[in-house]
């Protein structure tokens, strides 16, 4: 496999794989092709006995600025349903090896949801986290309404999702979204250090510990995700989603009409 939108390093260090999201000009916006490559790469690494921990990163400016708005903007509800992009996310959710996010710059929308699919998170001091979908006339679709609420609690999740404002790395640390905040020169090295530490443990114990912790997180999650998904698709039937995404592309403020 030779991915276009990822740089994958598996052999530079024993037992550790590093995946870099690589669409720097688009702030690593998660188009469907990148997500498919990420899914396939993770599945492959999950089956590779040499790999014991996986680090996912972007670049200093952005981890990922969300799903690709240009790719979504013209779609209708039925298109979105048939594209079925969330089956890709469902596969990522089932990866058994530990995933460590090394985040610098923007982790927004689907980018923040990808961070929440990881098990440990190291942030640089410049990292910013947000669910700004509301500004596009939609809502999170890859589990944000459910996972963020479980992680930070109702009022903080409401603040992030209803205002669309970003929070800083230090705020994210206080709110329990990240494990560590370090200077920007160190975030990747720190994430690799964590990976090295996990790689020294029993792979079986790590696997079962991850499974058990996710179980605690998961009770009734499936129902919540279905609910979120239907609402996400429904918004693509309205005019506000078209307006919100078109306004982003045209670099102007949106004019929402509630239809
Ligand atoms: C497509 C994007 C993008 C995105 C940035 N770009 N985010 N393209 N999809 N999500 C592109 C811009 O269009 C621009 O391209 C280039 O990246 C640099 O971005 P700028 O806006 O010029 O940079 P800056 O002024 O620094 O602002 C950074 C930013 C802003 C605050 C992150 O780009 C922004 O608000 N992006 C959108 C964030 C967002 O709404 N994310 C949620 C998406 S919806 P050009 O060609 O103009 O240089 C979502 C739903 C998830 O994630 C559903 C499930 C997967």
JSON list of N, CA and C and ligand atoms in Angstrom, two decimals, residues 23-27 29-30 35 61 65-72 85-86 89 106 108-111 113 131-133 135-136 138-143 166 232 245 248-249 251, ligand 1:
[
{"chain": "A", "resi": 23, "resn": "UNK", "atom": "N", "xyz": [-1.90, 16.37, 4.37]},
{"chain": "A", "resi": 23, "resn": "UNK", "atom": "CA", "xyz": [-2.50, 17.31, 3.41]},
{"chain": "A", "resi": 23, "resn": "UNK", "atom": "C", "xyz": [-2.23, 18.71, 3.95]},
{"chain": "A", "resi": 24, "resn": "UNK", "atom": "N", "xyz": [-0.97, 19.10, 4.05]},
{"chain": "A", "resi": 24, "resn": "UNK", "atom": "CA", "xyz": [-0.64, 20.31, 4.81]},
{"chain": "A", "resi": 24, "resn": "UNK", "atom": "C", "xyz": [-1.33, 21.58, 4.28]},
{"chain": "A", "resi": 25, "resn": "UNK", "atom": "N", "xyz": [-1.50, 21.67, 2.94]},
{"chain": "A", "resi": 25, "resn": "UNK", "atom": "CA", "xyz": [-2.10, 22.91, 2.40]},
{"chain": "A", "resi": 25, "resn": "UNK", "atom": "C", "xyz": [-3.54, 23.07, 2.85]},
{"chain": "A", "resi": 26, "resn": "UNK", "atom": "N", "xyz": [-4.22, 21.95, 3.09]},
{"chain": "A", "resi": 26, "resn": "UNK", "atom": "CA", "xyz": [-5.63, 21.98, 3.52]},
{"chain": "A", "resi": 26, "resn": "UNK", "atom": "C", "xyz": [-5.73, 21.76, 5.03]},
{"chain": "A", "resi": 27, "resn": "UNK", "atom": "N", "xyz": [-4.65, 22.00, 5.74]},
{"chain": "A", "resi": 27, "resn": "UNK", "atom": "CA", "xyz": [-4.61, 21.79, 7.20]},
{"chain": "A", "resi": 27, "resn": "UNK", "atom": "C", "xyz": [-5.04, 20.37, 7.57]},
{"chain": "A", "resi": 29, "resn": "UNK", "atom": "N", "xyz": [-7.22, 18.49, 6.30]},
{"chain": "A", "resi": 29, "resn": "UNK", "atom": "CA", "xyz": [-8.66, 18.21, 6.27]},
{"chain": "A", "resi": 29, "resn": "UNK", "atom": "C", "xyz": [-8.87, 16.76, 5.84]},
{"chain": "A", "resi": 30, "resn": "UNK", "atom": "N", "xyz": [-9.81, 16.12, 6.52]},
{"chain": "A", "resi": 30, "resn": "UNK", "atom": "CA", "xyz": [-9.98, 14.66, 6.39]},
{"chain": "A", "resi": 30, "resn": "UNK", "atom": "C", "xyz": [-10.92, 14.36, 5.23]},
{"chain": "A", "resi": 35, "resn": "UNK", "atom": "N", "xyz": [-9.27, 9.31, 4.85]},
{"chain": "A", "resi": 35, "resn": "UNK", "atom": "CA", "xyz": [-9.84, 8.46, 5.91]},
{"chain": "A", "resi": 35, "resn": "UNK", "atom": "C", "xyz": [-9.78, 6.98, 5.51]},
{"chain": "A", "resi": 61, "resn": "UNK", "atom": "N", "xyz": [1.27, 22.97, 12.30]},
{"chain": "A", "resi": 61, "resn": "UNK", "atom": "CA", "xyz": [0.16, 23.92, 12.14]},
{"chain": "A", "resi": 61, "resn": "UNK", "atom": "C", "xyz": [-1.21, 23.28, 12.39]},
{"chain": "A", "resi": 65, "resn": "UNK", "atom": "N", "xyz": [-8.00, 19.89, 10.48]},
{"chain": "A", "resi": 65, "resn": "UNK", "atom": "CA", "xyz": [-9.01, 20.95, 10.64]},
{"chain": "A", "resi": 65, "resn": "UNK", "atom": "C", "xyz": [-10.42, 20.46, 10.34]},
{"chain": "A", "resi": 66, "resn": "UNK", "atom": "N", "xyz": [-10.64, 19.14, 10.43]},
{"chain": "A", "resi": 66, "resn": "UNK", "atom": "CA", "xyz": [-11.99, 18.61, 10.29]},
{"chain": "A", "resi": 66, "resn": "UNK", "atom": "C", "xyz": [-12.18, 17.88, 8.98]},
{"chain": "A", "resi": 67, "resn": "UNK", "atom": "N", "xyz": [-13.42, 17.43, 8.78]},
{"chain": "A", "resi": 67, "resn": "UNK", "atom": "CA", "xyz": [-13.77, 16.80, 7.51]},
{"chain": "A", "resi": 67, "resn": "UNK", "atom": "C", "xyz": [-13.60, 17.82, 6.40]},
{"chain": "A", "resi": 68, "resn": "UNK", "atom": "N", "xyz": [-13.40, 17.34, 5.17]},
{"chain": "A", "resi": 68, "resn": "UNK", "atom": "CA", "xyz": [-13.15, 18.24, 4.05]},
{"chain": "A", "resi": 68, "resn": "UNK", "atom": "C", "xyz": [-14.46, 18.93, 3.64]},
{"chain": "A", "resi": 69, "resn": "UNK", "atom": "N", "xyz": [-14.53, 20.22, 3.92]},
{"chain": "A", "resi": 69, "resn": "UNK", "atom": "CA", "xyz": [-15.79, 20.96, 3.71]},
{"chain": "A", "resi": 69, "resn": "UNK", "atom": "C", "xyz": [-16.12, 21.05, 2.22]},
{"chain": "A", "resi": 70, "resn": "UNK", "atom": "N", "xyz": [-15.09, 21.21, 1.39]},
{"chain": "A", "resi": 70, "resn": "UNK", "atom": "CA", "xyz": [-15.35, 21.29, -0.06]},
{"chain": "A", "resi": 70, "resn": "UNK", "atom": "C", "xyz": [-15.96, 19.99, -0.58]},
{"chain": "A", "resi": 71, "resn": "UNK", "atom": "N", "xyz": [-15.49, 18.87, -0.06]},
{"chain": "A", "resi": 71, "resn": "UNK", "atom": "CA", "xyz": [-16.00, 17.57, -0.52]},
{"chain": "A", "resi": 71, "resn": "UNK", "atom": "C", "xyz": [-17.45, 17.35, -0.08]},
{"chain": "A", "resi": 72, "resn": "UNK", "atom": "N", "xyz": [-17.81, 17.94, 1.08]},
{"chain": "A", "resi": 72, "resn": "UNK", "atom": "CA", "xyz": [-19.16, 17.71, 1.62]},
{"chain": "A", "resi": 72, "resn": "UNK", "atom": "C", "xyz": [-20.20, 18.71, 1.15]},
{"chain": "A", "resi": 85, "resn": "UNK", "atom": "N", "xyz": [-19.63, 7.17, 5.19]},
{"chain": "A", "resi": 85, "resn": "UNK", "atom": "CA", "xyz": [-18.25, 7.39, 5.63]},
{"chain": "A", "resi": 85, "resn": "UNK", "atom": "C", "xyz": [-18.01, 6.90, 7.05]},
{"chain": "A", "resi": 86, "resn": "UNK", "atom": "N", "xyz": [-19.08, 6.76, 7.82]},
{"chain": "A", "resi": 86, "resn": "UNK", "atom": "CA", "xyz": [-18.84, 6.43, 9.22]},
{"chain": "A", "resi": 86, "resn": "UNK", "atom": "C", "xyz": [-18.49, 4.96, 9.43]},
{"chain": "A", "resi": 89, "resn": "UNK", "atom": "N", "xyz": [-14.97, 5.10, 10.21]},
{"chain": "A", "resi": 89, "resn": "UNK", "atom": "CA", "xyz": [-14.73, 5.46, 11.62]},
{"chain": "A", "resi": 89, "resn": "UNK", "atom": "C", "xyz": [-15.03, 4.28, 12.54]},
{"chain": "A", "resi": 106, "resn": "UNK", "atom": "N", "xyz": [-4.38, 23.01, 14.92]},
{"chain": "A", "resi": 106, "resn": "UNK", "atom": "CA", "xyz": [-5.84, 22.79, 14.94]},
{"chain": "A", "resi": 106, "resn": "UNK", "atom": "C", "xyz": [-6.22, 21.32, 15.02]},
{"chain": "A", "resi": 108, "resn": "UNK", "atom": "N", "xyz": [-9.90, 20.12, 14.89]},
{"chain": "A", "resi": 108, "resn": "UNK", "atom": "CA", "xyz": [-11.25, 20.67, 14.82]},
{"chain": "A", "resi": 108, "resn": "UNK", "atom": "C", "xyz": [-12.22, 19.68, 14.17]},
{"chain": "A", "resi": 109, "resn": "UNK", "atom": "N", "xyz": [-13.49, 19.73, 14.60]},
{"chain": "A", "resi": 109, "resn": "UNK", "atom": "CA", "xyz": [-14.51, 18.90, 13.98]},
{"chain": "A", "resi": 109, "resn": "UNK", "atom": "C", "xyz": [-14.06, 17.44, 13.96]},
{"chain": "A", "resi": 110, "resn": "UNK", "atom": "N", "xyz": [-14.06, 16.85, 12.75]},
{"chain": "A", "resi": 110, "resn": "UNK", "atom": "CA", "xyz": [-13.60, 15.47, 12.61]},
{"chain": "A", "resi": 110, "resn": "UNK", "atom": "C", "xyz": [-12.17, 15.27, 13.12]},
{"chain": "A", "resi": 111, "resn": "UNK", "atom": "N", "xyz": [-11.37, 16.34, 13.12]},
{"chain": "A", "resi": 111, "resn": "UNK", "atom": "CA", "xyz": [-10.00, 16.25, 13.66]},
{"chain": "A", "resi": 111, "resn": "UNK", "atom": "C", "xyz": [-10.03, 16.00, 15.15]},
{"chain": "A", "resi": 113, "resn": "UNK", "atom": "N", "xyz": [-12.60, 14.72, 16.66]},
{"chain": "A", "resi": 113, "resn": "UNK", "atom": "CA", "xyz": [-13.21, 13.40, 16.82]},
{"chain": "A", "resi": 113, "resn": "UNK", "atom": "C", "xyz": [-12.17, 12.29, 16.61]},
{"chain": "A", "resi": 131, "resn": "UNK", "atom": "N", "xyz": [-15.15, 21.94, 18.15]},
{"chain": "A", "resi": 131, "resn": "UNK", "atom": "CA", "xyz": [-16.19, 21.31, 17.32]},
{"chain": "A", "resi": 131, "resn": "UNK", "atom": "C", "xyz": [-16.95, 22.47, 16.68]},
{"chain": "A", "resi": 132, "resn": "UNK", "atom": "N", "xyz": [-16.40, 23.06, 15.61]},
{"chain": "A", "resi": 132, "resn": "UNK", "atom": "CA", "xyz": [-17.02, 24.27, 15.05]},
{"chain": "A", "resi": 132, "resn": "UNK", "atom": "C", "xyz": [-18.11, 24.00, 14.01]},
{"chain": "A", "resi": 133, "resn": "UNK", "atom": "N", "xyz": [-18.61, 22.75, 13.94]},
{"chain": "A", "resi": 133, "resn": "UNK", "atom": "CA", "xyz": [-19.59, 22.40, 12.90]},
{"chain": "A", "resi": 133, "resn": "UNK", "atom": "C", "xyz": [-20.80, 23.33, 12.91]},
{"chain": "A", "resi": 135, "resn": "UNK", "atom": "N", "xyz": [-21.01, 26.35, 13.09]},
{"chain": "A", "resi": 135, "resn": "UNK", "atom": "CA", "xyz": [-20.80, 27.52, 12.23]},
{"chain": "A", "resi": 135, "resn": "UNK", "atom": "C", "xyz": [-21.02, 27.19, 10.76]},
{"chain": "A", "resi": 136, "resn": "UNK", "atom": "N", "xyz": [-21.08, 25.91, 10.44]},
{"chain": "A", "resi": 136, "resn": "UNK", "atom": "CA", "xyz": [-21.34, 25.47, 9.07]},
{"chain": "A", "resi": 136, "resn": "UNK", "atom": "C", "xyz": [-22.79, 25.05, 8.92]},
{"chain": "A", "resi": 138, "resn": "UNK", "atom": "N", "xyz": [-24.17, 22.58, 10.65]},
{"chain": "A", "resi": 138, "resn": "UNK", "atom": "CA", "xyz": [-24.33, 21.15, 10.92]},
{"chain": "A", "resi": 138, "resn": "UNK", "atom": "C", "xyz": [-23.90, 20.83, 12.36]},
{"chain": "A", "resi": 139, "resn": "UNK", "atom": "N", "xyz": [-23.77, 19.55, 12.65]},
{"chain": "A", "resi": 139, "resn": "UNK", "atom": "CA", "xyz": [-23.33, 19.10, 13.98]},
{"chain": "A", "resi": 139, "resn": "UNK", "atom": "C", "xyz": [-22.21, 18.08, 13.78]},
{"chain": "A", "resi": 140, "resn": "UNK", "atom": "N", "xyz": [-21.50, 17.73, 14.84]},
{"chain": "A", "resi": 140, "resn": "UNK", "atom": "CA", "xyz": [-20.50, 16.67, 14.68]},
{"chain": "A", "resi": 140, "resn": "UNK", "atom": "C", "xyz": [-21.16, 15.38, 14.19]},
{"chain": "A", "resi": 141, "resn": "UNK", "atom": "N", "xyz": [-20.39, 14.57, 13.43]},
{"chain": "A", "resi": 141, "resn": "UNK", "atom": "CA", "xyz": [-20.98, 13.35, 12.87]},
{"chain": "A", "resi": 141, "resn": "UNK", "atom": "C", "xyz": [-20.19, 12.09, 13.15]},
{"chain": "A", "resi": 142, "resn": "UNK", "atom": "N", "xyz": [-18.95, 12.25, 13.64]},
{"chain": "A", "resi": 142, "resn": "UNK", "atom": "CA", "xyz": [-18.12, 11.07, 13.89]},
{"chain": "A", "resi": 142, "resn": "UNK", "atom": "C", "xyz": [-18.01, 10.81, 15.39]},
{"chain": "A", "resi": 143, "resn": "UNK", "atom": "N", "xyz": [-19.12, 11.00, 16.07]},
{"chain": "A", "resi": 143, "resn": "UNK", "atom": "CA", "xyz": [-19.18, 10.64, 17.48]},
{"chain": "A", "resi": 143, "resn": "UNK", "atom": "C", "xyz": [-18.98, 11.80, 18.45]},
{"chain": "A", "resi": 166, "resn": "UNK", "atom": "N", "xyz": [-13.01, 27.54, 19.95]},
{"chain": "A", "resi": 166, "resn": "UNK", "atom": "CA", "xyz": [-11.93, 26.59, 20.21]},
{"chain": "A", "resi": 166, "resn": "UNK", "atom": "C", "xyz": [-11.46, 26.72, 21.65]},
{"chain": "A", "resi": 232, "resn": "UNK", "atom": "N", "xyz": [-27.19, 14.20, 11.71]},
{"chain": "A", "resi": 232, "resn": "UNK", "atom": "CA", "xyz": [-26.14, 14.74, 10.82]},
{"chain": "A", "resi": 232, "resn": "UNK", "atom": "C", "xyz": [-26.61, 14.65, 9.36]},
{"chain": "A", "resi": 245, "resn": "UNK", "atom": "N", "xyz": [-21.51, 25.97, 4.40]},
{"chain": "A", "resi": 245, "resn": "UNK", "atom": "CA", "xyz": [-20.30, 25.43, 3.76]},
{"chain": "A", "resi": 245, "resn": "UNK", "atom": "C", "xyz": [-19.88, 26.30, 2.58]},
{"chain": "A", "resi": 248, "resn": "UNK", "atom": "N", "xyz": [-18.15, 29.32, 3.87]},
{"chain": "A", "resi": 248, "resn": "UNK", "atom": "CA", "xyz": [-16.75, 29.02, 4.23]},
{"chain": "A", "resi": 248, "resn": "UNK", "atom": "C", "xyz": [-15.88, 29.05, 2.98]},
{"chain": "A", "resi": 249, "resn": "UNK", "atom": "N", "xyz": [-16.34, 28.39, 1.92]},
{"chain": "A", "resi": 249, "resn": "UNK", "atom": "CA", "xyz": [-15.54, 28.30, 0.69]},
{"chain": "A", "resi": 249, "resn": "UNK", "atom": "C", "xyz": [-15.34, 29.70, 0.09]},
{"chain": "A", "resi": 251, "resn": "UNK", "atom": "N", "xyz": [-15.28, 32.39, 1.75]},
{"chain": "A", "resi": 251, "resn": "UNK", "atom": "CA", "xyz": [-14.62, 33.22, 2.77]},
{"chain": "A", "resi": 251, "resn": "UNK", "atom": "C", "xyz": [-15.48, 34.43, 3.15]},
{"chain": "B", "resi": 1, "resn": "LIG", "atom": "C1", "xyz": [-11.51, 21.93, 3.59]},
{"chain": "B", "resi": 1, "resn": "LIG", "atom": "C2", "xyz": [-10.13, 23.40, 4.68]},
{"chain": "B", "resi": 1, "resn": "LIG", "atom": "C3", "xyz": [-10.65, 23.01, 5.93]},
{"chain": "B", "resi": 1, "resn": "LIG", "atom": "C4", "xyz": [-11.66, 22.00, 5.93]},
{"chain": "B", "resi": 1, "resn": "LIG", "atom": "C5", "xyz": [-9.16, 24.53, 6.27]},
{"chain": "B", "resi": 1, "resn": "LIG", "atom": "N1", "xyz": [-9.21, 24.32, 4.94]},
{"chain": "B", "resi": 1, "resn": "LIG", "atom": "N2", "xyz": [-10.04, 23.75, 6.89]},
{"chain": "B", "resi": 1, "resn": "LIG", "atom": "N3", "xyz": [-10.56, 22.85, 3.53]},
{"chain": "B", "resi": 1, "resn": "LIG", "atom": "N4", "xyz": [-12.05, 21.50, 4.74]},
{"chain": "B", "resi": 1, "resn": "LIG", "atom": "N5", "xyz": [-12.19, 21.54, 7.07]},
{"chain": "B", "resi": 1, "resn": "LIG", "atom": "C6", "xyz": [-8.41, 25.00, 3.91]},
{"chain": "B", "resi": 1, "resn": "LIG", "atom": "C7", "xyz": [-8.87, 26.42, 3.69]},
{"chain": "B", "resi": 1, "resn": "LIG", "atom": "O1", "xyz": [-9.99, 26.46, 2.83]},
{"chain": "B", "resi": 1, "resn": "LIG", "atom": "C8", "xyz": [-7.64, 27.03, 3.09]},
{"chain": "B", "resi": 1, "resn": "LIG", "atom": "O2", "xyz": [-7.58, 26.67, 1.73]},
{"chain": "B", "resi": 1, "resn": "LIG", "atom": "C9", "xyz": [-6.50, 26.31, 3.81]},
{"chain": "B", "resi": 1, "resn": "LIG", "atom": "O3", "xyz": [-7.05, 25.11, 4.34]},
{"chain": "B", "resi": 1, "resn": "LIG", "atom": "C10", "xyz": [-5.94, 27.13, 4.98]},
{"chain": "B", "resi": 1, "resn": "LIG", "atom": "O4", "xyz": [-7.03, 27.53, 5.78]},
{"chain": "B", "resi": 1, "resn": "LIG", "atom": "P1", "xyz": [-7.32, 29.07, 6.18]},
{"chain": "B", "resi": 1, "resn": "LIG", "atom": "O5", "xyz": [-8.75, 29.16, 6.53]},
{"chain": "B", "resi": 1, "resn": "LIG", "atom": "O6", "xyz": [-6.81, 29.98, 5.12]},
{"chain": "B", "resi": 1, "resn": "LIG", "atom": "O7", "xyz": [-6.37, 29.20, 7.48]},
{"chain": "B", "resi": 1, "resn": "LIG", "atom": "P2", "xyz": [-6.60, 30.10, 8.77]},
{"chain": "B", "resi": 1, "resn": "LIG", "atom": "O8", "xyz": [-7.08, 31.47, 8.40]},
{"chain": "B", "resi": 1, "resn": "LIG", "atom": "O9", "xyz": [-5.36, 29.95, 9.58]},
{"chain": "B", "resi": 1, "resn": "LIG", "atom": "O10", "xyz": [-7.81, 29.40, 9.54]},
{"chain": "B", "resi": 1, "resn": "LIG", "atom": "C11", "xyz": [-7.65, 28.12, 10.05]},
{"chain": "B", "resi": 1, "resn": "LIG", "atom": "C12", "xyz": [-9.04, 27.54, 10.49]},
{"chain": "B", "resi": 1, "resn": "LIG", "atom": "C13", "xyz": [-10.01, 27.62, 9.31]},
{"chain": "B", "resi": 1, "resn": "LIG", "atom": "C14", "xyz": [-9.55, 28.33, 11.69]},
{"chain": "B", "resi": 1, "resn": "LIG", "atom": "C15", "xyz": [-8.76, 26.11, 10.92]},
{"chain": "B", "resi": 1, "resn": "LIG", "atom": "O11", "xyz": [-9.41, 27.04, 8.14]},
{"chain": "B", "resi": 1, "resn": "LIG", "atom": "C16", "xyz": [-11.31, 26.92, 9.57]},
{"chain": "B", "resi": 1, "resn": "LIG", "atom": "O12", "xyz": [-12.18, 27.41, 10.26]},
{"chain": "B", "resi": 1, "resn": "LIG", "atom": "N6", "xyz": [-11.46, 25.71, 8.97]},
{"chain": "B", "resi": 1, "resn": "LIG", "atom": "C17", "xyz": [-12.68, 24.96, 9.05]},
{"chain": "B", "resi": 1, "resn": "LIG", "atom": "C18", "xyz": [-12.76, 24.25, 10.37]},
{"chain": "B", "resi": 1, "resn": "LIG", "atom": "C19", "xyz": [-14.08, 23.50, 10.49]},
{"chain": "B", "resi": 1, "resn": "LIG", "atom": "O13", "xyz": [-15.15, 24.07, 10.37]},
{"chain": "B", "resi": 1, "resn": "LIG", "atom": "N7", "xyz": [-13.98, 22.19, 10.71]},
{"chain": "B", "resi": 1, "resn": "LIG", "atom": "C20", "xyz": [-15.13, 21.33, 10.82]},
{"chain": "B", "resi": 1, "resn": "LIG", "atom": "C21", "xyz": [-15.47, 20.73, 9.45]},
{"chain": "B", "resi": 1, "resn": "LIG", "atom": "S1", "xyz": [-16.97, 19.82, 9.50]},
{"chain": "B", "resi": 1, "resn": "LIG", "atom": "P3", "xyz": [-7.24, 27.77, 0.59]},
{"chain": "B", "resi": 1, "resn": "LIG", "atom": "O14", "xyz": [-7.34, 26.98, -0.69]},
{"chain": "B", "resi": 1, "resn": "LIG", "atom": "O15", "xyz": [-8.24, 28.86, 0.75]},
{"chain": "B", "resi": 1, "resn": "LIG", "atom": "O16", "xyz": [-5.82, 28.21, 0.95]},
{"chain": "B", "resi": 1, "resn": "LIG", "atom": "C22", "xyz": [-16.58, 18.35, 10.21]},
{"chain": "B", "resi": 1, "resn": "LIG", "atom": "C23", "xyz": [-17.72, 17.42, 10.33]},
{"chain": "B", "resi": 1, "resn": "LIG", "atom": "C24", "xyz": [-17.23, 16.05, 10.75]},
{"chain": "B", "resi": 1, "resn": "LIG", "atom": "O17", "xyz": [-15.47, 18.11, 10.57]},
{"chain": "B", "resi": 1, "resn": "LIG", "atom": "C25", "xyz": [-18.12, 15.01, 10.22]},
{"chain": "B", "resi": 1, "resn": "LIG", "atom": "C26", "xyz": [-17.60, 13.65, 10.39]},
{"chain": "B", "resi": 1, "resn": "LIG", "atom": "C27", "xyz": [-16.31, 13.33, 9.73]}
]
